[in-house]
mmCIF file of C-alpha atoms in Angstrom:
data_model
loop_
_atom_site.group_PDB
_atom_site.id
_atom_site.type_symbol
_atom_site.label_atom_id
_atom_site.label_comp_id
_atom_site.label_asym_id
_atom_site.label_seq_id
_atom_site.Cartn_x
_atom_site.Cartn_y
_atom_site.Cartn_z
ATOM 1 C CA MET K 195 -104.658 2.289 30.478
ATOM 2 C CA MET K 196 -106.936 5.199 31.390
ATOM 3 C CA ARG K 197 -108.499 3.209 34.242
ATOM 4 C CA LEU K 198 -105.079 2.446 35.752
ATOM 5 C CA THR K 199 -104.120 6.135 35.701
ATOM 6 C CA ARG K 200 -107.383 7.126 37.420
ATOM 7 C CA ASN K 201 -106.768 4.524 40.128
ATOM 8 C CA ARG K 202 -103.261 5.866 40.724
ATOM 9 C CA ILE K 203 -104.542 9.443 40.992
ATOM 10 C CA LEU K 204 -107.299 8.351 43.379
ATOM 11 C CA SER K 205 -104.804 6.357 45.475
ATOM 12 C CA ALA K 206 -102.421 9.316 45.648
ATOM 13 C CA ALA K 207 -105.253 11.658 46.642
ATOM 14 C CA LEU K 208 -106.434 9.290 49.381
ATOM 15 C CA ALA K 209 -102.876 8.861 50.663
ATOM 16 C CA GLY K 210 -102.453 12.642 50.771
ATOM 17 C CA ALA K 211 -105.721 12.994 52.685
ATOM 18 C CA GLY K 212 -104.460 10.360 55.122
ATOM 19 C CA PHE K 213 -101.252 12.316 55.726
ATOM 20 C CA VAL K 214 -103.248 15.473 56.417
ATOM 21 C CA ALA K 215 -105.611 13.600 58.747
ATOM 22 C CA CYS K 216 -102.623 12.226 60.673
ATOM 23 C CA GLY K 217 -101.034 15.666 60.935
ATOM 24 C CA LEU K 218 -98.025 14.675 58.846
ATOM 25 C CA ALA K 219 -98.687 17.419 56.320
ATOM 26 C CA SER K 220 -99.915 20.039 58.771
ATOM 27 C CA LEU K 221 -97.191 22.638 58.170
ATOM 28 C CA PRO K 222 -97.962 25.106 55.397
ATOM 29 C CA ALA K 223 -95.693 25.101 52.377
ATOM 30 C CA VAL K 224 -92.932 27.688 52.455
ATOM 31 C CA ALA K 225 -92.031 29.366 49.171
ATOM 32 C CA GLU K 226 -88.402 29.327 48.095
ATOM 33 C CA GLY K 227 -86.543 32.313 49.546
ATOM 34 C CA SER K 228 -89.150 33.037 52.205
ATOM 35 C CA MET K 229 -89.293 32.907 55.970
ATOM 36 C CA VAL K 230 -92.024 31.798 58.397
ATOM 37 C CA VAL K 231 -91.901 32.199 62.185
ATOM 38 C CA ARG K 232 -93.025 28.839 63.611
ATOM 39 C CA ASP K 233 -92.766 29.628 67.360
ATOM 40 C CA PHE K 234 -92.271 32.725 69.488
ATOM 41 C CA VAL K 235 -92.290 31.786 73.173
ATOM 42 C CA LEU K 236 -91.425 33.385 76.512
ATOM 43 C CA SER K 237 -89.809 30.915 78.889
ATOM 44 C CA HIS K 238 -88.065 30.516 82.239
ATOM 45 C CA GLY K 239 -85.111 28.860 80.510
ATOM 46 C CA ILE K 240 -83.739 26.921 77.557
ATOM 47 C CA GLU K 241 -82.552 23.303 77.719
ATOM 48 C CA GLY K 242 -81.390 21.316 74.715
ATOM 49 C CA ARG K 243 -82.095 24.357 72.501
ATOM 50 C CA GLU K 244 -85.800 24.215 73.462
ATOM 51 C CA PRO K 245 -87.849 26.383 75.874
ATOM 52 C CA ILE K 246 -88.604 24.686 79.205
ATOM 53 C CA SER K 247 -91.894 26.579 79.661
ATOM 54 C CA ASN K 248 -94.329 28.854 77.843
ATOM 55 C CA THR K 249 -95.369 31.742 80.087
ATOM 56 C CA ASP K 250 -96.206 35.418 80.307
ATOM 57 C CA SER K 251 -95.621 35.735 84.042
ATOM 58 C CA PHE K 252 -92.350 35.873 85.953
ATOM 59 C CA HIS K 253 -91.079 36.809 89.426
ATOM 60 C CA VAL K 254 -87.823 38.620 90.110
ATOM 61 C CA GLU K 255 -86.549 35.389 91.722
ATOM 62 C CA ASP K 256 -86.644 33.801 88.261
ATOM 63 C CA ARG K 257 -83.655 36.047 87.488
ATOM 64 C CA LYS K 258 -84.033 35.878 83.685
ATOM 65 C CA ALA K 259 -86.709 35.799 81.007
ATOM 66 C CA PHE K 260 -86.003 34.072 77.700
ATOM 67 C CA ALA K 261 -87.575 34.856 74.323
ATOM 68 C CA PHE K 262 -87.266 31.862 71.991
ATOM 69 C CA VAL K 263 -88.002 31.806 68.255
ATOM 70 C CA ARG K 264 -88.109 28.969 65.701
ATOM 71 C CA ILE K 265 -88.011 30.075 62.070
ATOM 72 C CA HIS K 266 -88.368 28.211 58.773
ATOM 73 C CA ASN K 267 -86.014 30.118 56.458
ATOM 74 C CA THR K 268 -85.585 28.929 52.867
ATOM 75 C CA GLY K 269 -83.696 32.073 51.858
ATOM 76 C CA ALA K 270 -80.257 33.433 52.625
ATOM 77 C CA PRO K 271 -79.151 33.960 56.236
ATOM 78 C CA THR K 272 -80.467 37.204 57.672
ATOM 79 C CA THR K 273 -80.321 39.277 60.845
ATOM 80 C CA MET K 274 -83.204 39.944 63.210
ATOM 81 C CA SER K 275 -83.331 41.521 66.641
ATOM 82 C CA PHE K 276 -85.046 40.936 69.947
ATOM 83 C CA VAL K 277 -86.027 44.371 71.286
ATOM 84 C CA TRP K 278 -86.744 44.375 75.041
ATOM 85 C CA ASN K 279 -88.736 47.174 76.699
ATOM 86 C CA HIS K 280 -89.379 47.649 80.420
ATOM 87 C CA GLY K 281 -92.549 49.706 80.670
ATOM 88 C CA GLU K 282 -92.146 52.444 78.072
ATOM 89 C CA ARG K 283 -88.337 52.456 78.375
ATOM 90 C CA HIS K 284 -86.048 50.688 75.887
ATOM 91 C CA HIS K 285 -83.972 48.123 77.776
ATOM 92 C CA ALA K 286 -81.925 46.244 75.148
ATOM 93 C CA THR K 287 -81.669 45.302 71.485
ATOM 94 C CA VAL K 288 -80.110 41.906 70.805
ATOM 95 C CA PRO K 289 -79.286 41.132 67.144
ATOM 96 C CA VAL K 290 -79.332 37.455 66.106
ATOM 97 C CA THR K 291 -78.479 35.693 62.852
ATOM 98 C CA ILE K 292 -81.147 33.482 61.276
ATOM 99 C CA GLY K 293 -79.578 30.788 59.118
ATOM 100 C CA THR K 294 -81.063 28.796 56.262
ATOM 101 C CA SER K 295 -82.992 25.943 57.871
ATOM 102 C CA PRO K 296 -86.497 24.501 58.163
ATOM 103 C CA GLY K 297 -86.288 24.979 61.938
ATOM 104 C CA TRP K 298 -83.682 27.588 62.913
ATOM 105 C CA ARG K 299 -83.803 28.167 66.683
ATOM 106 C CA THR K 300 -82.391 31.113 68.558
ATOM 107 C CA TRP K 301 -83.148 33.051 71.723
ATOM 108 C CA SER K 302 -82.293 36.034 73.865
ATOM 109 C CA ASN K 303 -82.584 36.665 77.587
ATOM 110 C CA ILE K 304 -82.655 39.586 79.991
ATOM 111 C CA LYS K 305 -82.144 40.017 83.711
ATOM 112 C CA LEU K 306 -85.526 40.573 85.344
ATOM 113 C CA GLN K 307 -86.772 43.662 87.139
ATOM 114 C CA ALA K 308 -90.325 43.987 88.486
ATOM 115 C CA GLY K 309 -92.864 45.602 86.170
ATOM 116 C CA ASP K 310 -94.492 45.324 82.776
ATOM 117 C CA TRP K 311 -92.326 44.241 79.857
ATOM 118 C CA HIS K 312 -92.623 43.455 76.185
ATOM 119 C CA VAL K 313 -90.242 41.935 73.680
ATOM 120 C CA LYS K 314 -90.458 42.400 69.922
ATOM 121 C CA LEU K 315 -89.011 40.286 67.133
ATOM 122 C CA VAL K 316 -87.867 42.801 64.504
ATOM 123 C CA ASP K 317 -86.590 41.998 61.007
ATOM 124 C CA GLY K 318 -83.521 43.596 59.397
ATOM 125 C CA GLY K 319 -85.666 46.380 57.904
ATOM 126 C CA GLY K 320 -87.057 47.397 61.298
ATOM 127 C CA GLU K 321 -90.503 45.825 60.801
ATOM 128 C CA VAL K 322 -92.003 44.311 63.962
ATOM 129 C CA LEU K 323 -92.871 40.697 63.143
ATOM 130 C CA LEU K 324 -94.185 39.631 66.553
ATOM 131 C CA GLU K 325 -94.513 41.047 70.052
ATOM 132 C CA LYS K 326 -95.108 39.445 73.451
ATOM 133 C CA ALA K 327 -96.045 41.233 76.669
ATOM 134 C CA PHE K 328 -95.276 39.853 80.114
ATOM 135 C CA THR K 329 -95.249 40.871 83.749
ATOM 136 C CA VAL K 330 -92.513 40.449 86.332
ATOM 137 C CA GLY K 331 -93.932 40.326 89.845
ATOM 138 C CA PRO K 332 -92.125 41.489 92.979
ATOM 139 C CA ARG K 333 -90.207 39.163 95.234
ATOM 140 C CA MET K 334 -92.484 36.391 96.479
ATOM 141 C CA ALA K 335 -93.034 36.185 100.242
ATOM 142 C CA ASP K 336 -91.060 33.493 102.014
ATOM 143 C CA PRO K 337 -93.659 30.889 103.044
ATOM 144 C CA MET K 338 -91.742 30.244 106.279
ATOM 145 C CA THR K 339 -91.728 33.829 107.572
ATOM 146 C CA PRO K 340 -93.745 34.533 110.732
ATOM 147 C CA MET K 341 -97.276 35.724 110.040
ATOM 148 C CA ALA K 342 -100.603 36.204 111.757
ATOM 149 C CA SER K 343 -103.599 34.260 110.522
ATOM 150 C CA PRO K 344 -107.312 34.666 111.248
ATOM 151 C CA SER K 345 -107.553 30.876 111.561
ATOM 152 C CA ASN K 346 -105.281 30.871 114.632
ATOM 153 C CA GLY K 347 -106.761 33.900 116.396
ATOM 154 C CA GLY K 348 -104.258 36.344 114.880
ATOM 155 C CA GLN K 349 -101.303 34.694 116.623
ATOM 156 C CA GLU K 350 -97.988 34.521 114.828
ATOM 157 C CA MET K 351 -97.156 31.163 113.286
ATOM 158 C CA ARG K 352 -94.640 29.631 110.898
ATOM 159 C CA GLY K 353 -95.876 27.639 107.941
ATOM 160 C CA PRO K 354 -97.682 28.028 104.669
ATOM 161 C CA ARG K 355 -99.703 31.234 104.556
ATOM 162 C CA ASP K 356 -103.274 31.105 105.931
ATOM 163 C CA ILE K 357 -103.116 27.423 106.836
ATOM 164 C CA PRO K 358 -103.356 26.589 110.551
ATOM 165 C CA ALA K 359 -100.211 24.982 111.909
ATOM 166 C CA SER K 360 -102.168 21.886 112.948
ATOM 167 C CA VAL K 361 -103.186 21.279 109.312
ATOM 168 C CA ALA K 362 -99.785 22.061 107.823
ATOM 169 C CA TYR K 363 -97.926 20.101 110.485
ATOM 170 C CA PRO K 364 -100.247 17.487 112.075
ATOM 171 C CA SER K 365 -99.503 16.764 115.717
ATOM 172 C CA ARG K 366 -99.477 13.229 117.049
#
């Protein structure tokens, strides 16, 4: 009887080690009534309730920046806020509800202006949980605007910047 019990314990331990090795048990345990932020991502957009990119660099042509968060919440629903700052100036505070779920997803977005930004995820008590900084660059140059290039003797050309027209558009 004792031998059978030892074999079962050993089998269970080996199976558990196999799950960990395969990544199936990679998420830490979450205590009842607690909350863990799983993801906090800046993105160019959201599709299917998921971020389409993970970035810290935008251009004003992107129009919007999205802050996405995924939270494992075993407690009661709660409120958090995304706090957006442009430089040192407060831009917006966007409250969001976090429901009870192992993977609650929510996001906020802002219209972009050039400069340095940061967004904070703040809990209901005002404590900053996470913060991300990002930069919004000025309008990108139109690659088809006339320009002078050293490779063509300083003459104006149309085409991708600093590439001779004969390389960008081979002649026949």
